[in-house]
Coordinates of C-alpha atoms and ligand atoms in Angstrom, one line a residue:
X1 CA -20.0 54.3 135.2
X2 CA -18.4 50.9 133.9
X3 CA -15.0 49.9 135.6
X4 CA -12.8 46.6 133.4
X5 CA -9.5 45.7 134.0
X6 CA -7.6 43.6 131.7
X7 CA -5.1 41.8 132.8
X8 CA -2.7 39.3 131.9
X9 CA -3.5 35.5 133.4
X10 CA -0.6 33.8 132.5
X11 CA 3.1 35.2 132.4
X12 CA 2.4 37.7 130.3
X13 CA 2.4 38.6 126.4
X14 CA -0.8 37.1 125.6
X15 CA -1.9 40.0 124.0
X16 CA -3.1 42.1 126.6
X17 CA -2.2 45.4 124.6
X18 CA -4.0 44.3 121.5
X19 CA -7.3 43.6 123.8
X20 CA -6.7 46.6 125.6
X21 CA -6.5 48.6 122.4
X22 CA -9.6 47.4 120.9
X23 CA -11.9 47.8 124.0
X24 CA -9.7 51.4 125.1
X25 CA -12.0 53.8 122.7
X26 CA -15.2 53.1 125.0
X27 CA -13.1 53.8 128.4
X28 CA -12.5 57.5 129.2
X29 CA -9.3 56.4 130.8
X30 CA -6.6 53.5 130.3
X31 CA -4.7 53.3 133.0
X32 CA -1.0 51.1 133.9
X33 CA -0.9 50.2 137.5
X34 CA 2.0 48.2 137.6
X35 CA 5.7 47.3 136.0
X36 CA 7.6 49.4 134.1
X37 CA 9.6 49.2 130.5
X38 CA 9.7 45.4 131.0
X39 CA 6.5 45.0 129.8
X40 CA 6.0 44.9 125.9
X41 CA 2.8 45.4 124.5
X42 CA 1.9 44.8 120.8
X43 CA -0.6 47.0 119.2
X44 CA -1.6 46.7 114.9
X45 CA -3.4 50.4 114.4
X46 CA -4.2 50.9 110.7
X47 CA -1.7 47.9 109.9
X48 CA 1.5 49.5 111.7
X49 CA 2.7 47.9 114.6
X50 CA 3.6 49.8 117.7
X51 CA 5.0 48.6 120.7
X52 CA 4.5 50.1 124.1
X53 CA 6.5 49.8 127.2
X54 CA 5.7 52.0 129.5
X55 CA 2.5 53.6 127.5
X56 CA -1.1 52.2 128.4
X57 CA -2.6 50.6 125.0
X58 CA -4.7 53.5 124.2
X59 CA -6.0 53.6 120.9
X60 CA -4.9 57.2 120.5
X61 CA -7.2 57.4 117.2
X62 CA -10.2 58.1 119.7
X63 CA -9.3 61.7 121.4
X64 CA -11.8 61.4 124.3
X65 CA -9.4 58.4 125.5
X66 CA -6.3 59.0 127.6
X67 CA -3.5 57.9 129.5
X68 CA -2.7 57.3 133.3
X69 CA 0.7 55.8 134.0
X70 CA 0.1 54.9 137.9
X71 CA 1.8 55.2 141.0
X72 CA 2.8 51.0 141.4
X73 CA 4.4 51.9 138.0
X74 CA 8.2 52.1 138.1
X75 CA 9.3 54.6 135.5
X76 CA 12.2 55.2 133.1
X77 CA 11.7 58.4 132.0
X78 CA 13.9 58.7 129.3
X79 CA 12.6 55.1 127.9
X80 CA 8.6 57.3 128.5
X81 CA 10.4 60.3 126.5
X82 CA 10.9 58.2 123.8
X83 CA 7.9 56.9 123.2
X84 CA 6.3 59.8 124.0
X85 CA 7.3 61.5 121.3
X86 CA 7.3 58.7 118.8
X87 CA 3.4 58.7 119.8
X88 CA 3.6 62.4 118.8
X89 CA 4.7 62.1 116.1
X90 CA 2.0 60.4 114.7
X91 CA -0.5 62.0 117.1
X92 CA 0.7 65.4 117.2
X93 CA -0.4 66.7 120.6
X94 CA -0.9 63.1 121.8
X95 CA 1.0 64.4 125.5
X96 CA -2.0 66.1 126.8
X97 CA -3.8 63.1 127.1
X98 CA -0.7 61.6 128.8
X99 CA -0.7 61.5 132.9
X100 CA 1.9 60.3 134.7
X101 CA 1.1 59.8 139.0
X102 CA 4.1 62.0 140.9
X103 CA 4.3 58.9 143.3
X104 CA 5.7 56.3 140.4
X105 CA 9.0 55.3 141.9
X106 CA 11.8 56.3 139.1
X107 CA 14.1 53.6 136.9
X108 CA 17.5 54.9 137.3
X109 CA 20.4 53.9 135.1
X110 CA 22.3 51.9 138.3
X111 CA 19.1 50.0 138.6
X112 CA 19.4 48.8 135.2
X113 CA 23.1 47.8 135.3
X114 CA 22.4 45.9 138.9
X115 CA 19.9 44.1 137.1
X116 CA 22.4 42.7 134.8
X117 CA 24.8 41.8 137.1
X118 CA 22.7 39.9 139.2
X119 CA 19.3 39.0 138.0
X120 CA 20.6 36.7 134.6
X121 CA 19.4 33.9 137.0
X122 CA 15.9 34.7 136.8
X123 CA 16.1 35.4 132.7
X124 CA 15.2 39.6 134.0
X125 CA 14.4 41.6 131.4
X126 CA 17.4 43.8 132.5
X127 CA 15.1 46.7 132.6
X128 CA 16.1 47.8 136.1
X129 CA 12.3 46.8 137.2
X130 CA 14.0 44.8 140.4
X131 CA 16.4 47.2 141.7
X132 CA 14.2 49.7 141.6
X133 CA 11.3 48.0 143.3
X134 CA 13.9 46.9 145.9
X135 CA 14.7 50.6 146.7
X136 CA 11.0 51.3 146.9
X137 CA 10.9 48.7 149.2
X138 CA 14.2 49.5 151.1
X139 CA 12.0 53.4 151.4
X140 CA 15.4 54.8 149.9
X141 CA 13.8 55.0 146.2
X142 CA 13.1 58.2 144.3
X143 CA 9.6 58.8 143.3
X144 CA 8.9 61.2 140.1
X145 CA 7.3 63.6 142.4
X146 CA 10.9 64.4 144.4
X147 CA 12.6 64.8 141.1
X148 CA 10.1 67.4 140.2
X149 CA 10.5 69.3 143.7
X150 CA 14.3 69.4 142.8
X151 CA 13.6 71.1 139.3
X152 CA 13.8 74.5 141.1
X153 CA 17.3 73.4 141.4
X154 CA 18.5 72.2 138.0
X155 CA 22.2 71.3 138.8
X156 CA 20.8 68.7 141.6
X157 CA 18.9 66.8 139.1
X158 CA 20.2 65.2 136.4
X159 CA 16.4 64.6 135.5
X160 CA 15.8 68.0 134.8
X161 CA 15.9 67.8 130.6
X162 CA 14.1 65.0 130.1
X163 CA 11.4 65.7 132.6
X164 CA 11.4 69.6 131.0
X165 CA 11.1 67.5 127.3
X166 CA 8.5 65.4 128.6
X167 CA 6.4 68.5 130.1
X168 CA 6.9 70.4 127.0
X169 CA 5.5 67.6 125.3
X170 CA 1.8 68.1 127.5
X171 CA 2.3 65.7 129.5
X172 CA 0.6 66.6 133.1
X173 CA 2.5 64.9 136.3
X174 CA -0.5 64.7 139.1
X175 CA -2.0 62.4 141.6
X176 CA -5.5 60.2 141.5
X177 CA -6.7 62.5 144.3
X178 CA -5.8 65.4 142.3
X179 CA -8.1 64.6 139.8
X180 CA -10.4 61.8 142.0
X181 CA -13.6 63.7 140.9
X182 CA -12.6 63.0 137.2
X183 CA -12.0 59.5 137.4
X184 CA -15.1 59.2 139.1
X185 CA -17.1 60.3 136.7
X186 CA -15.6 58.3 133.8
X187 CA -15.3 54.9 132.9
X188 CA -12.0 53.5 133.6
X189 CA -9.9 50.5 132.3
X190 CA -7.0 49.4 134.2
X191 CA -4.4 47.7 132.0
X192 CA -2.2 45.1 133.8
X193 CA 0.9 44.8 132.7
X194 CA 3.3 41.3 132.9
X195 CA 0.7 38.2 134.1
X196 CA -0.6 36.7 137.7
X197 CA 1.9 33.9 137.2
X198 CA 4.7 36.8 137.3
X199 CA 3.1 38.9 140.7
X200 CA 5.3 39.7 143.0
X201 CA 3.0 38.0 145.7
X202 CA 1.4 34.9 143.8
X203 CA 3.7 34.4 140.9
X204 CA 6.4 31.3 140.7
X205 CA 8.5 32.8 143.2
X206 CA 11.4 33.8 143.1
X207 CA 10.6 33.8 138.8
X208 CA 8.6 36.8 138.7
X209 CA 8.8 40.1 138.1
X210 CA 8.8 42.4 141.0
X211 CA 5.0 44.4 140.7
X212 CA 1.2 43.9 141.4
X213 CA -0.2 41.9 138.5
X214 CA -3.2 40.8 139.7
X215 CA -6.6 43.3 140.9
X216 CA -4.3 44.0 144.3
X217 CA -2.1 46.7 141.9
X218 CA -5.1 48.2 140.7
X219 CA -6.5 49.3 144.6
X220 CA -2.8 49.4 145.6
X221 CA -2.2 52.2 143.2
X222 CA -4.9 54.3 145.1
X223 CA -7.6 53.0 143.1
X224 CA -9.6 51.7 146.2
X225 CA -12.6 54.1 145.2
X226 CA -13.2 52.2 141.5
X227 CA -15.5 49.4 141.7
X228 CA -14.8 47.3 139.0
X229 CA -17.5 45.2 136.9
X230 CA -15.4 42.5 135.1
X231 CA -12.4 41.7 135.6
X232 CA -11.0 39.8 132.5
X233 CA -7.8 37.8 132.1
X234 CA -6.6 37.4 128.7
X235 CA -4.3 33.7 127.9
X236 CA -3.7 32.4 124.8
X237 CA -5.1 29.0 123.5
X238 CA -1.4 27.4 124.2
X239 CA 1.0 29.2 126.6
X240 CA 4.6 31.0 126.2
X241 CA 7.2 32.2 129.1
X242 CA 10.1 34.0 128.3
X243 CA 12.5 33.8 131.6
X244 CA 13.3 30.9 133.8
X245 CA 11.1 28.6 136.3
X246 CA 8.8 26.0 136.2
X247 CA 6.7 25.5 133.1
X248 CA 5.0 22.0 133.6
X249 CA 3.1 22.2 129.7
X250 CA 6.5 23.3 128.3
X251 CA 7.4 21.6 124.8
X252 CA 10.8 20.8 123.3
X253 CA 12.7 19.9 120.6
X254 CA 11.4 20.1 117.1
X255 CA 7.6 20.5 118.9
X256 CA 8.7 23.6 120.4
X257 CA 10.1 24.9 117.5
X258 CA 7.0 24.2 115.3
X259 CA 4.8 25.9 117.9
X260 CA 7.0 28.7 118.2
X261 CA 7.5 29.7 114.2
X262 CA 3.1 29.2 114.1
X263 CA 3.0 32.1 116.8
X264 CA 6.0 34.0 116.2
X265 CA 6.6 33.5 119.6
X266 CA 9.5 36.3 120.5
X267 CA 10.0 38.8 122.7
X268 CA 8.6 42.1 122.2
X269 CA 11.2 43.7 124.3
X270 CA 13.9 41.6 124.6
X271 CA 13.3 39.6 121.2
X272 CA 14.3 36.7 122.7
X273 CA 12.5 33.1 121.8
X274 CA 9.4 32.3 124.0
X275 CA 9.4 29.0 125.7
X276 CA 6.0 27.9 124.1
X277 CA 3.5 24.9 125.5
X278 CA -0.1 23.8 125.4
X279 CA -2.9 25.7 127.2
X280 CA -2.6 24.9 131.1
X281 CA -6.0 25.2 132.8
X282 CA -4.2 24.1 136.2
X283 CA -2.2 27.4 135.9
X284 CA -4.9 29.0 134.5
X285 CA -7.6 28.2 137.0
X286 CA -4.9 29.1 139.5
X287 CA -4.3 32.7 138.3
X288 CA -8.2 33.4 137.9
X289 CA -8.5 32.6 141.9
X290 CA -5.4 34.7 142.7
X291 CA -5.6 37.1 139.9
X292 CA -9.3 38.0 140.5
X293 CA -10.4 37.3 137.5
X294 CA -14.0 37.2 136.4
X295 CA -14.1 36.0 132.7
X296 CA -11.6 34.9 130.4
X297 CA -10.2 36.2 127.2
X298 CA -8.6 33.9 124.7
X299 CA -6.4 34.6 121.6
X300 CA -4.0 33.9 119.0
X301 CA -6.7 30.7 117.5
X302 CA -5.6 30.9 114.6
X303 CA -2.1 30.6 114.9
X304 CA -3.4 26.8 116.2
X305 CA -5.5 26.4 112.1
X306 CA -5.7 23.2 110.5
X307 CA -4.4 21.5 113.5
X308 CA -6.7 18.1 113.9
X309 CA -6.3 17.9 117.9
X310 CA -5.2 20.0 120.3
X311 CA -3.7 19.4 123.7
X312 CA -4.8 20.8 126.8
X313 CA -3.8 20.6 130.4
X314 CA -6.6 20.2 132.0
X315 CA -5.5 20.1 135.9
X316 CA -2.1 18.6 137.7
X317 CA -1.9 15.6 139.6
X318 CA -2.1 17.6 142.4
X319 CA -4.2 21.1 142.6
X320 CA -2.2 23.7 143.0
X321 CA -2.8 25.7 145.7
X322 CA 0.7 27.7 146.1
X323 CA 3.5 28.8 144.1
X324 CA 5.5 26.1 145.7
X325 CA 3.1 23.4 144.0
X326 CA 4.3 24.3 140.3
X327 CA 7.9 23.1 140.8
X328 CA 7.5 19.3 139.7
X329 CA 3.9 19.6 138.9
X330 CA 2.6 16.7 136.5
X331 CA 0.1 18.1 134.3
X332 CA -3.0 15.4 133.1
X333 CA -3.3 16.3 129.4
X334 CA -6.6 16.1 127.4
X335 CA -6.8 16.4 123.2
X336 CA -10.1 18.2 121.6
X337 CA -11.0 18.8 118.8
X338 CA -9.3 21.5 116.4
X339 CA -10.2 24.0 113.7
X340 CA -9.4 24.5 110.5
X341 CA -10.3 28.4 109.8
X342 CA -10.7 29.9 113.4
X343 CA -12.7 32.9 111.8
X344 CA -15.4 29.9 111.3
X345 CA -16.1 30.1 115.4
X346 CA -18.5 27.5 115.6
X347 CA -15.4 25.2 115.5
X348 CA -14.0 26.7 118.5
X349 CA -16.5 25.7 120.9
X350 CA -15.3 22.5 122.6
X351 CA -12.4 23.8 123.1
X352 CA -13.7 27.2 124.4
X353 CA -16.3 25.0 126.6
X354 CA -13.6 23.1 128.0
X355 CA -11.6 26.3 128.9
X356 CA -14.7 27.5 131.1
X357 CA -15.7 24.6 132.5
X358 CA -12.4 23.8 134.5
X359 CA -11.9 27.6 134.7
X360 CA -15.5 28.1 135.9
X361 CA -15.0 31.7 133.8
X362 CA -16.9 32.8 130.9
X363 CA -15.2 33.6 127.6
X364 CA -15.7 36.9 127.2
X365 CA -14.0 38.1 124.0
X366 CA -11.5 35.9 121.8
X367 CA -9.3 37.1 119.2
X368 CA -7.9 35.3 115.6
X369 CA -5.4 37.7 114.8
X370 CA -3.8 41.1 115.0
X371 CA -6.2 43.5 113.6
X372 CA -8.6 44.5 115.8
X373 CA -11.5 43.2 113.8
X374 CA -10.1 40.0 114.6
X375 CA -11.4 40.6 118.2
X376 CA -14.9 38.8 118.8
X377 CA -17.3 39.2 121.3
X378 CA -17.9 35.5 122.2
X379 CA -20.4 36.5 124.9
X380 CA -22.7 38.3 122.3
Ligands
IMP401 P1 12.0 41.5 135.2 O1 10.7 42.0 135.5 O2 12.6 42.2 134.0 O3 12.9 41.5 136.4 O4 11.9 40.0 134.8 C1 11.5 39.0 135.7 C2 10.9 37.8 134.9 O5 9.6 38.3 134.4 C3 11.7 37.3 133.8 O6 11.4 35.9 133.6 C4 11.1 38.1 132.6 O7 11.3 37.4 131.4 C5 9.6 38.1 133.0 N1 8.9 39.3 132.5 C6 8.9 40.5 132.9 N2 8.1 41.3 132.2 C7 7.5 40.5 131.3 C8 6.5 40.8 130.3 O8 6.0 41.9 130.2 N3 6.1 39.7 129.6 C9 6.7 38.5 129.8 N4 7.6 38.2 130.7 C10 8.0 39.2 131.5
MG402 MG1 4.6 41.4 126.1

């Protein structure tokens, strides 16, 4: 059996869910371990654009694939309801490939208006991702498998419809030593969700979201038994950050604006503009040691086309080594040399060798644009 996870290396959106999508048909499962509806994945199947929040990128075309929503997951299950049946309704039946782990903590409505009245500071998502972590955390949170305990008495749980709607729909509520034996015997892909930069643990603190992001959410989530064979952590050739916090590479100005209209650089849940900046191998480096990461994945080239030189951070003037060191850091910038058509990939090799030899991680796969024939195995 053959174990990946995918996972984001930076601070998230660099394409993760269109990766995820492309490589999802050879994986029996595709499984979130982490964050909830603040997470927005981008997926182009057959030319329509879907986004996913709380759905792993499963390219639903291919029905041996399916689902796992995982117990680090915090979940709002009207937000899952929704999708759920939008998923339906272009994959009628879709919710019997959908699991969802009866130890996910819940997203309650309070959690979502605390979130707005105190985490503005941080630039949350207002998704209700903190609060309810801090519950979970507090051992005063509600996981999904309480709620369904309670449906046997209907007036106690104001959860009742939506989890009926969402059981209705196939979906199976379970546990991964419920179906251990399964998983064993399949090959798995665990889908990060947000970016190492973000974790909870080895993220800019306190400018991160409140989850796992790195290989520790995969085991965390009970996963322990699933070796995995490549762990790969997907940036983009120049970096974005919605949010506040440090961001040494960070344009401005007219730059930032120009960088920003190339990669259409907005929120896919919020739609709010990205910061945008050049590729920072210091960060990057940093979130490959603390992320786990075994090879890289690199996208969005060719929103970077016909651009003569392009700058890349190569390290800081000091190494970073903690979250701590990213506040003030002074990145040391390098140029090399650009590409006119990235389709034509010989012209992306310097700046693909540069990438792994500060990273010291292969390229795995790199993409050039949202359909998924746009995703190239680099390795091959
Ligand atoms: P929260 O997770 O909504 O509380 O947001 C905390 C920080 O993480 C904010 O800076 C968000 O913009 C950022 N964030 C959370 N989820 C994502 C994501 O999926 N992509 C990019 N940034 C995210
Ligand atoms: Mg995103």
């Amino acid at each position: 059996m053959s174990n990946i996870a995918v996972l984001g290396a930076m601070w998230g959106d660099e394409g993760k869910g269109h990766i995820t999508h492309r490589l999802s048909r050879d994986y029996d499962w595709v499984i979130r371990f982490n964050g909830g509806a603040n997470a927005g994945h981008t997926i182009y199947r057959d030319g329509v654009k879907f986004v996913h929040n709380l759905l792993p990128s499963v390219d639903f075309r291919h029905a041996n694939t399916k689902a796992y929503l995982g117990s680090g997951m915090v979940i709002d299950l009207e937000k899952l309801r929704d999708e759920v049946v939008e998923a339906d309704r272009t994959y009628p039946g879709v919710g019997k490939r959908i699991y969802v782990d009866k130890d996910a903590f819940i997203v309650e409505h309070k959690h979502k208006d605390e979130d707005k009245a105190t985490n503005a500071h941080i630039g949350s998502t207002n998704r209700g991702i903190g609060p309810a972590y801090k519950e979970k955390i507090n051992r005063s949170g509600k996981r999904i498998g309480d709620l369904l305990t309670n449906l046997n008495h209907p007036k106690d749980s104001p959860y009742a419809d939506v989890l009926k709607e969402l059981r209705s729909k196939g979906l199976m509520f379970t546990t991964v030593l419920e179906i251990e034996d399964a998983f064993r015997a399949s090959n798995l892909l665990f889908e990060g969700a947000q970016g190492v930069l973000l974790d909870i643990n080895h993220g800019i603190y306190p400018y991160v979201s409140c989850s796992d992001a790195t290989v520790g959410g995969i085991i965390a989530s009970g996963f322990a038994f699933a070796k995995l064979d490549r762990v790969y952590g997907v940036a983009k050739c120049c970096t974005t950050k919605v949010g506040e916090g440090p961001f040494p590479t960070e344009l401005h100005g007219e730059a930032a604006d120009d960088l920003r209209k190339l990669g259409n650089e907005f929120g896919a849940t919020t739609g709010r503009p990205r910061r945008v900046g050049w590729l920072d191998l210091a960060a990057l480096t940093y979130a490959c040691k603390k992320g786990g990461i075994t090879h890289l994945i690199l996208t969005k080239f060719d929103i970077l086309n016909g651009m003569p030189k392009v700058p890349v951070a190569v390290m800081y003037k000091k190494t970073p080594f903690s979250p701590a060191d990213f506040f003030n850091a002074v990145p040391l910038t390098t140029e090399v040399a650009g590409w006119e058509d990235a389709k034509d990939y010989s012209q992306l090799k310097d700046f693909i060798s540069l990438v792994e030899k500060f990273t010291k991680r292969p390229v795995g796969f790199i993409s050039c644009g949202t359909d998924e024939k746009d995703i190239t195995n680099w390795a091959a």
